[in-house]
mmCIF file of C-alpha atoms and ligand atoms in Angstrom:
data_model
loop_
_atom_site.group_PDB
_atom_site.id
_atom_site.type_symbol
_atom_site.label_atom_id
_atom_site.label_comp_id
_atom_site.label_asym_id
_atom_site.label_seq_id
_atom_site.Cartn_x
_atom_site.Cartn_y
_atom_site.Cartn_z
ATOM 1 C CA MET A 1 -53.949 53.011 -19.861
ATOM 2 C CA GLN A 2 -51.483 51.285 -22.073
ATOM 3 C CA LYS A 3 -49.360 54.361 -22.073
ATOM 4 C CA VAL A 4 -49.384 54.573 -18.314
ATOM 5 C CA ALA A 5 -48.387 50.938 -18.051
ATOM 6 C CA ALA A 6 -45.624 51.415 -20.561
ATOM 7 C CA LEU A 7 -44.393 54.495 -18.794
ATOM 8 C CA LEU A 8 -44.450 52.714 -15.466
ATOM 9 C CA ALA A 9 -42.571 49.782 -16.938
ATOM 10 C CA ALA A 10 -40.034 52.135 -18.433
ATOM 11 C CA PHE A 11 -39.644 53.910 -15.129
ATOM 12 C CA LEU A 12 -39.179 50.660 -13.252
ATOM 13 C CA ALA A 13 -36.684 49.425 -15.798
ATOM 14 C CA ALA A 14 -34.789 52.653 -15.561
ATOM 15 C CA THR A 15 -34.753 52.790 -11.797
ATOM 16 C CA SER A 16 -33.852 49.149 -11.325
ATOM 17 C CA VAL A 17 -30.672 49.758 -13.255
ATOM 18 C CA GLN A 18 -29.467 52.097 -10.598
ATOM 19 C CA ALA A 19 -31.035 50.269 -7.677
ATOM 20 C CA GLN A 20 -29.103 47.907 -5.517
ATOM 21 C CA ALA A 21 -27.199 45.176 -7.275
ATOM 22 C CA GLY A 22 -28.943 41.816 -7.214
ATOM 23 C CA ALA A 23 -27.794 38.436 -6.048
ATOM 24 C CA TYR A 24 -24.394 37.576 -7.493
ATOM 25 C CA GLN A 25 -24.260 40.715 -9.532
ATOM 26 C CA GLN A 26 -21.250 42.922 -9.753
ATOM 27 C CA CYS A 27 -21.177 45.723 -7.191
ATOM 28 C CA GLY A 28 -17.711 47.138 -7.498
ATOM 29 C CA GLY A 29 -14.393 47.076 -9.271
ATOM 30 C CA ILE A 30 -12.197 49.282 -11.363
ATOM 31 C CA ASN A 31 -14.226 51.106 -13.967
ATOM 32 C CA TYR A 32 -17.438 49.632 -12.672
ATOM 33 C CA SER A 33 -20.137 52.269 -12.671
ATOM 34 C CA GLY A 34 -23.224 50.476 -11.407
ATOM 35 C CA SER A 35 -24.671 50.236 -7.960
ATOM 36 C CA THR A 36 -22.284 49.502 -5.129
ATOM 37 C CA SER A 37 -24.888 48.301 -2.697
ATOM 38 C CA CYS A 38 -26.606 44.946 -2.759
ATOM 39 C CA VAL A 39 -30.171 43.833 -2.295
ATOM 40 C CA SER A 40 -31.199 42.802 1.188
ATOM 41 C CA GLY A 41 -29.491 39.682 2.448
ATOM 42 C CA TYR A 42 -26.478 40.176 0.199
ATOM 43 C CA THR A 43 -23.187 41.858 0.873
ATOM 44 C CA CYS A 44 -20.857 43.460 -1.592
ATOM 45 C CA THR A 45 -17.709 41.365 -1.324
ATOM 46 C CA TYR A 46 -14.329 42.248 -2.742
ATOM 47 C CA LEU A 47 -12.869 39.581 -4.966
ATOM 48 C CA ASN A 48 -10.202 41.493 -6.743
ATOM 49 C CA ASP A 49 -9.566 45.056 -7.843
ATOM 50 C CA TRP A 50 -11.699 44.473 -10.894
ATOM 51 C CA TYR A 51 -14.647 42.740 -9.401
ATOM 52 C CA SER A 52 -16.774 42.822 -6.278
ATOM 53 C CA GLN A 53 -19.882 40.718 -6.091
ATOM 54 C CA CYS A 54 -23.096 40.562 -4.063
ATOM 55 C CA VAL A 55 -22.938 37.343 -2.073
ATOM 56 C CA PRO A 56 -25.347 35.995 0.533
ATOM 57 C CA GLY A 57 -24.807 37.107 4.097
ATOM 58 C CA SER A 58 -23.684 40.195 5.876
ATOM 59 C CA ALA A 59 -20.252 41.674 6.097
ATOM 60 C CA THR A 60 -17.642 40.492 8.533
ATOM 61 C CA THR A 61 -14.829 42.836 7.742
ATOM 62 C CA THR A 62 -16.353 46.005 6.495
ATOM 63 C CA LYS A 63 -14.759 46.145 3.101
ATOM 64 C CA THR A 64 -14.783 49.415 1.259
ATOM 65 C CA THR A 65 -18.476 49.180 0.538
ATOM 66 C CA THR A 66 -18.532 52.881 -0.011
ATOM 67 C CA THR A 67 -22.192 53.666 -0.329
ATOM 68 C CA THR A 68 -21.416 56.348 -2.833
ATOM 69 C CA THR A 69 -24.494 58.444 -2.628
ATOM 70 C CA THR A 70 -25.384 58.047 -6.228
ATOM 71 C CA THR A 71 -27.100 61.110 -7.463
ATOM 72 C CA ARG A 72 -26.925 59.884 -10.969
ATOM 73 C CA SER A 73 -29.425 60.538 -13.649
ATOM 74 C CA VAL A 74 -30.579 57.700 -15.725
ATOM 75 C CA THR A 75 -31.159 58.020 -19.375
ATOM 76 C CA THR A 76 -30.808 54.367 -20.195
ATOM 77 C CA ASP A 77 -33.581 52.551 -21.902
ATOM 78 C CA THR A 78 -33.519 48.866 -22.216
ATOM 79 C CA THR A 79 -37.110 48.273 -23.146
ATOM 80 C CA PRO A 80 -38.184 48.883 -26.710
ATOM 81 C CA THR A 81 -41.070 51.156 -25.834
ATOM 82 C CA THR A 82 -40.334 54.015 -28.149
ATOM 83 C CA THR A 83 -42.280 57.269 -27.909
ATOM 84 C CA ILE A 84 -42.746 58.295 -24.290
ATOM 85 C CA LYS A 85 -39.340 57.086 -23.322
ATOM 86 C CA THR A 86 -37.166 59.971 -24.429
ATOM 87 C CA SER A 87 -38.334 62.152 -21.591
ATOM 88 C CA THR A 88 -37.887 59.763 -18.663
ATOM 89 C CA THR A 89 -34.796 61.159 -17.099
ATOM 90 C CA THR A 90 -35.153 59.703 -13.667
ATOM 91 C CA THR A 91 -33.021 61.392 -11.123
ATOM 92 C CA LYS A 92 -32.105 58.899 -8.510
ATOM 93 C CA THR A 93 -31.664 60.300 -5.073
ATOM 94 C CA SER A 94 -29.498 58.781 -2.443
ATOM 95 C CA THR A 95 -30.564 55.316 -1.434
ATOM 96 C CA THR A 96 -30.349 55.579 2.291
ATOM 97 C CA SER A 97 -30.829 51.900 2.868
ATOM 98 C CA SER A 98 -28.226 51.663 5.636
ATOM 99 C CA LYS A 99 -26.808 48.337 4.530
ATOM 100 C CA THR A 100 -23.483 48.481 6.237
ATOM 101 C CA SER A 101 -23.970 48.026 9.966
ATOM 102 C CA THR A 102 -24.801 44.378 10.650
ATOM 103 C CA THR A 103 -21.699 42.539 11.717
ATOM 104 C CA THR A 104 -22.804 38.994 12.233
ATOM 105 C CA ALA A 105 -20.458 36.528 10.627
ATOM 106 C CA PRO A 106 -22.315 33.663 9.010
ATOM 107 C CA THR A 107 -20.016 30.761 8.330
ATOM 108 C CA GLY A 108 -19.378 29.831 4.773
ATOM 109 C CA THR A 109 -19.814 33.219 3.182
ATOM 110 C CA GLY A 110 -18.227 33.899 -0.141
ATOM 111 C CA VAL A 111 -18.893 33.196 -3.764
ATOM 112 C CA GLN A 112 -19.987 29.962 -5.290
ATOM 113 C CA ILE A 113 -18.197 28.477 -8.258
ATOM 114 C CA ARG A 114 -20.058 26.438 -10.824
ATOM 115 C CA THR A 115 -19.949 24.764 -14.170
ATOM 116 C CA VAL A 116 -22.264 25.845 -16.934
ATOM 117 C CA GLN A 117 -21.831 23.336 -19.727
ATOM 118 C CA ASP A 118 -23.612 20.092 -20.405
ATOM 119 C CA PRO A 119 -23.512 17.482 -18.998
ATOM 120 C CA VAL A 120 -22.496 19.321 -15.848
ATOM 121 C CA PHE A 121 -24.752 22.341 -16.157
ATOM 122 C CA HIS A 122 -24.987 24.235 -12.875
ATOM 123 C CA LEU A 123 -23.055 21.947 -10.622
ATOM 124 C CA TYR A 124 -21.210 23.626 -7.785
ATOM 125 C CA LEU A 125 -17.658 23.299 -6.558
ATOM 126 C CA GLN A 126 -17.397 21.610 -3.185
ATOM 127 C CA ASN A 127 -15.189 19.505 -0.997
ATOM 128 C CA ASP A 128 -15.636 15.764 -0.701
ATOM 129 C CA GLY A 129 -13.110 14.606 1.849
ATOM 130 C CA GLY A 130 -10.244 16.614 0.401
ATOM 131 C CA THR A 131 -11.188 15.977 -3.212
ATOM 132 C CA ALA A 132 -12.587 18.836 -5.244
ATOM 133 C CA VAL A 133 -15.854 17.822 -6.855
ATOM 134 C CA ILE A 134 -18.818 19.502 -8.451
ATOM 135 C CA GLY A 135 -22.297 18.586 -7.295
ATOM 136 C CA PRO A 136 -25.642 19.908 -6.103
ATOM 137 C CA GLU A 137 -26.027 23.539 -5.103
ATOM 138 C CA ALA A 138 -27.417 22.430 -1.737
ATOM 139 C CA SER A 139 -23.934 21.304 -0.713
ATOM 140 C CA SER A 140 -22.054 24.028 -2.583
ATOM 141 C CA GLY A 141 -18.934 25.494 -1.076
ATOM 142 C CA HIS A 142 -18.489 29.241 -0.668
ATOM 143 C CA PHE A 143 -15.148 30.680 -1.583
ATOM 144 C CA THR A 144 -12.826 33.632 -1.362
ATOM 145 C CA ILE A 145 -10.671 34.069 -4.434
ATOM 146 C CA ASN A 146 -7.446 35.950 -3.922
ATOM 147 C CA GLY A 147 -4.628 34.130 -5.674
ATOM 148 C CA SER A 148 -5.663 31.168 -3.631
ATOM 149 C CA ILE A 149 -9.198 29.841 -3.621
ATOM 150 C CA LYS A 150 -10.223 29.455 -0.021
ATOM 151 C CA LEU A 151 -13.180 27.326 0.950
ATOM 152 C CA ASN A 152 -14.885 29.194 3.762
ATOM 153 C CA GLY A 153 -16.213 27.369 6.733
ATOM 154 C CA PRO A 154 -13.623 24.633 7.075
ATOM 155 C CA GLU A 155 -10.919 26.978 5.653
ATOM 156 C CA LEU A 156 -9.404 24.745 3.058
ATOM 157 C CA TYR A 157 -7.576 25.784 -0.076
ATOM 158 C CA LEU A 158 -8.001 24.579 -3.616
ATOM 159 C CA ASN A 159 -4.733 23.104 -4.843
ATOM 160 C CA ILE A 160 -3.565 21.240 -7.921
ATOM 161 C CA ALA A 161 -2.006 17.826 -7.402
ATOM 162 C CA SER A 162 0.957 16.897 -9.541
ATOM 163 C CA ALA A 163 0.654 13.955 -11.903
ATOM 164 C CA THR A 164 2.228 12.579 -15.058
ATOM 165 C CA THR A 165 -1.092 12.615 -16.873
ATOM 166 C CA SER A 166 -2.434 15.740 -18.516
ATOM 167 C CA TYR A 167 -5.255 15.867 -15.993
ATOM 168 C CA ARG A 168 -4.372 17.036 -12.502
ATOM 169 C CA ALA A 169 -6.622 16.364 -9.563
ATOM 170 C CA LEU A 170 -7.829 19.357 -7.596
ATOM 171 C CA THR A 171 -7.667 18.945 -3.858
ATOM 172 C CA PHE A 172 -8.699 20.829 -0.750
ATOM 173 C CA ASP A 173 -5.920 21.214 1.799
ATOM 174 C CA SER A 174 -5.233 23.264 4.873
ATOM 175 C CA THR A 175 -2.603 25.402 3.138
ATOM 176 C CA PRO A 176 -2.592 27.048 -0.276
ATOM 177 C CA SER A 177 0.189 25.399 -2.249
ATOM 178 C CA PHE A 178 -1.186 26.915 -5.438
ATOM 179 C CA THR A 179 -1.631 30.681 -5.482
ATOM 180 C CA GLY A 180 -2.076 31.314 -9.179
ATOM 181 C CA TRP A 181 -5.879 31.297 -9.362
ATOM 182 C CA ALA A 182 -7.357 34.337 -11.001
ATOM 183 C CA LEU A 183 -10.546 35.605 -12.555
ATOM 184 C CA GLU A 184 -11.003 36.528 -16.168
ATOM 185 C CA GLY A 185 -14.423 38.097 -16.134
ATOM 186 C CA ASP A 186 -16.418 35.483 -14.282
ATOM 187 C CA THR A 187 -14.185 32.632 -15.391
ATOM 188 C CA ILE A 188 -11.682 30.996 -13.071
ATOM 189 C CA ILE A 189 -8.258 30.587 -14.620
ATOM 190 C CA THR A 190 -4.705 29.826 -13.599
ATOM 191 C CA ASN A 191 -2.674 32.916 -14.263
ATOM 192 C CA GLN A 192 -0.216 33.320 -17.091
ATOM 193 C CA SER A 193 2.815 33.381 -14.830
ATOM 194 C CA SER A 194 1.757 30.435 -12.697
ATOM 195 C CA SER A 195 3.459 27.088 -13.164
ATOM 196 C CA TYR A 196 0.652 25.988 -15.480
ATOM 197 C CA GLY A 197 0.455 29.175 -17.489
ATOM 198 C CA ARG A 198 -2.994 30.431 -18.342
ATOM 199 C CA GLN A 199 -5.374 27.498 -18.208
ATOM 200 C CA LEU A 200 -9.118 27.416 -17.979
ATOM 201 C CA ASN A 201 -10.055 23.899 -18.997
ATOM 202 C CA PHE A 202 -11.168 21.335 -16.496
ATOM 203 C CA LEU A 203 -12.002 17.687 -16.809
ATOM 204 C CA ALA A 204 -14.976 16.462 -14.804
ATOM 205 C CA CYS A 205 -15.359 12.732 -14.201
ATOM 206 C CA GLN A 206 -18.268 11.016 -12.503
ATOM 207 C CA THR A 207 -17.592 9.609 -9.071
ATOM 208 C CA SER A 208 -19.433 6.765 -7.393
ATOM 209 C CA VAL A 209 -21.642 9.351 -5.724
ATOM 210 C CA SER A 210 -24.696 10.083 -7.834
ATOM 211 C CA GLY A 211 -24.690 13.591 -9.280
ATOM 212 C CA GLU A 212 -21.087 14.233 -8.306
ATOM 213 C CA TRP A 213 -18.121 14.669 -10.621
ATOM 214 C CA GLN A 214 -14.472 14.921 -9.664
ATOM 215 C CA LEU A 215 -12.733 17.984 -11.025
ATOM 216 C CA TYR A 216 -9.301 18.049 -12.630
ATOM 217 C CA LEU A 217 -7.280 20.772 -14.277
ATOM 218 C CA GLN A 218 -7.082 19.646 -17.900
ATOM 219 C CA LEU A 219 -3.859 20.266 -19.768
ATOM 220 C CA GLY A 220 -4.305 17.814 -22.622
ATOM 221 C CA ASN A 221 -6.377 14.876 -23.746
ATOM 222 C CA ASP A 222 -5.578 12.123 -21.240
ATOM 223 C CA GLN A 223 -8.542 10.753 -19.374
ATOM 224 C CA PRO A 224 -8.953 8.328 -16.509
ATOM 225 C CA THR A 225 -9.947 4.983 -17.980
ATOM 226 C CA GLY A 226 -13.351 3.512 -17.358
ATOM 227 C CA ARG A 227 -14.932 6.727 -16.166
ATOM 228 C CA THR A 228 -17.477 9.005 -17.725
ATOM 229 C CA CYS A 229 -15.884 12.405 -18.132
ATOM 230 C CA ALA A 230 -16.796 15.783 -19.535
ATOM 231 C CA ASN A 231 -13.988 17.469 -21.448
ATOM 232 C CA ASN A 232 -12.740 20.999 -21.257
ATOM 233 C CA ILE A 233 -15.262 22.396 -18.867
ATOM 234 C CA SER A 234 -14.803 25.929 -17.589
ATOM 235 C CA ILE A 235 -15.741 27.057 -14.107
ATOM 236 C CA HIS A 236 -17.388 30.344 -13.229
ATOM 237 C CA LEU A 237 -18.756 32.675 -10.675
ATOM 238 C CA PRO A 238 -22.523 32.389 -10.863
ATOM 239 C CA CYS A 239 -23.304 35.606 -12.601
ATOM 240 C CA LEU A 240 -21.738 38.636 -14.202
ATOM 241 C CA CYS A 241 -24.994 39.900 -15.515
HETATM 242 C C1 LIG B 1 -10.983 52.690 -17.251
HETATM 243 O O1 LIG B 1 -11.707 53.709 -17.880
HETATM 244 C C2 LIG B 1 -10.901 54.744 -18.381
HETATM 245 C C3 LIG B 1 -11.817 55.809 -18.900
HETATM 246 O O2 LIG B 1 -12.801 55.264 -19.723
HETATM 247 C C4 LIG B 1 -9.986 54.196 -19.455
HETATM 248 O O3 LIG B 1 -9.159 55.198 -19.944
HETATM 249 C C5 LIG B 1 -9.160 53.106 -18.866
HETATM 250 O O4 LIG B 1 -8.391 52.498 -19.868
HETATM 251 C C6 LIG B 1 -10.034 52.049 -18.228
HETATM 252 N N1 LIG B 1 -9.189 51.112 -17.554
HETATM 253 C C7 LIG B 1 -9.171 49.853 -17.859
HETATM 254 C C8 LIG B 1 -8.009 49.131 -17.346
HETATM 255 O O5 LIG B 1 -10.063 49.326 -18.494
HETATM 256 C C1 LIG B 2 -5.224 38.883 -0.631
HETATM 257 O O1 LIG B 2 -4.034 38.222 -0.261
HETATM 258 C C2 LIG B 2 -2.991 39.096 0.140
HETATM 259 C C3 LIG B 2 -1.752 38.256 0.349
HETATM 260 O O2 LIG B 2 -2.026 37.144 1.110
HETATM 261 C C4 LIG B 2 -3.400 39.847 1.384
HETATM 262 O O3 LIG B 2 -2.392 40.739 1.771
HETATM 263 C C5 LIG B 2 -4.644 40.623 1.070
HETATM 264 O O4 LIG B 2 -5.132 41.251 2.217
HETATM 265 C C6 LIG B 2 -5.736 39.710 0.542
HETATM 266 N N1 LIG B 2 -6.872 40.501 0.135
HETATM 267 C C7 LIG B 2 -8.105 40.198 0.509
HETATM 268 C C8 LIG B 2 -9.146 41.125 0.036
HETATM 269 O O5 LIG B 2 -8.397 39.220 1.191
HETATM 270 C C1 LIG B 3 0.399 34.091 -10.598
HETATM 271 O O1 LIG B 3 0.575 32.880 -9.931
HETATM 272 C C2 LIG B 3 1.720 32.814 -9.095
HETATM 273 C C3 LIG B 3 1.763 31.452 -8.461
HETATM 274 O O2 LIG B 3 1.701 30.455 -9.407
HETATM 275 C C4 LIG B 3 1.644 33.872 -8.027
HETATM 276 O O3 LIG B 3 2.807 33.828 -7.232
HETATM 277 C C5 LIG B 3 1.520 35.215 -8.660
HETATM 278 O O4 LIG B 3 1.321 36.186 -7.658
HETATM 279 C C6 LIG B 3 0.328 35.232 -9.591
HETATM 280 N N1 LIG B 3 0.310 36.487 -10.300
HETATM 281 C C7 LIG B 3 -0.784 37.202 -10.399
HETATM 282 C C8 LIG B 3 -0.636 38.445 -11.199
HETATM 283 O O5 LIG B 3 -1.821 36.910 -9.877
HETATM 284 C C1 LIG B 4 -8.960 20.277 -23.987
HETATM 285 O O1 LIG B 4 -8.100 21.245 -23.426
HETATM 286 C C2 LIG B 4 -6.760 20.866 -23.470
HETATM 287 C C3 LIG B 4 -5.988 21.878 -22.680
HETATM 288 O O2 LIG B 4 -6.433 23.184 -22.904
HETATM 289 C C4 LIG B 4 -6.322 20.791 -24.909
HETATM 290 O O3 LIG B 4 -4.967 20.424 -25.000
HETATM 291 C C5 LIG B 4 -7.166 19.735 -25.591
HETATM 292 O O4 LIG B 4 -6.871 19.702 -26.956
HETATM 293 C C6 LIG B 4 -8.632 19.989 -25.415
HETATM 294 N N1 LIG B 4 -9.357 18.839 -25.861
HETATM 295 C C7 LIG B 4 -10.488 18.904 -26.529
HETATM 296 C C8 LIG B 4 -11.128 17.609 -26.860
HETATM 297 O O5 LIG B 4 -10.968 19.967 -26.890
#
């Protein structure tokens, strides 16, 4: 009985590796070898050549979600169940889960962007009247990252305001004045050849709205006076698991 359970667990573990990619998991990109289709309700969305991600919703423009009929054999073992395992060479046949078709365009599709460090653990980037803030997931923005960071729905772009201080307010505007956003893994950075060079530190300062923090690009140690701020926070796509 135990053996059967262990074998079943091993089989499930093995198959799930090659099954559809889960919410916010990677589903494409150069040298990516995992599943290119997403679980139900999620669409594989191109972010850059290196990274496509499963995001909520269905596809608008059918991106190259090539449902490469994966006839791959799995030998991977993640679970530490020793003996029986060696033989489980599950041959995965083509997942004919016709994901592609649906062409309804839900507004506000795209990836979320969030902070992961205390005291701003899992707060989500969003627009508050043209000011970029982080706050509850319920009001999270959804974005397309492609040099610019476009907020989908209202179609606003994340820009960096100029200032003499070492912290620079992030704003949402109708045009992308800053086009140097990039991804380094799941981390949002400004690219090396942008006017800021490669930066990935942000300053988050509490606003008068409970649970909301204003976000600044942080280039040094200046801070707005009289406000509670979190230093050198990085911002990320939800998951690169
Ligand atoms: C992609 O994988 C190939 C083969 O493993 C490797 O030679 C190449 O350097 C990889 N490309 C990048 C940019 O990682
Ligand atoms: C990214 O931006 C470039 C330049 O604006 C555009 O040509 C390209 O189609 C965009 N790619 C995606 C996937 O949106
Ligand atoms: C880097 O950012 C600049 C804008 O600051 C942009 O014009 C350029 O295309 C970006 N380069 C890369 C490789 O993304
Ligand atoms: C925060 O980051 C900025 C810019 O990267 C750096 O100059 C500064 O020393 C950092 N401050 C702290 C307290 O780590």
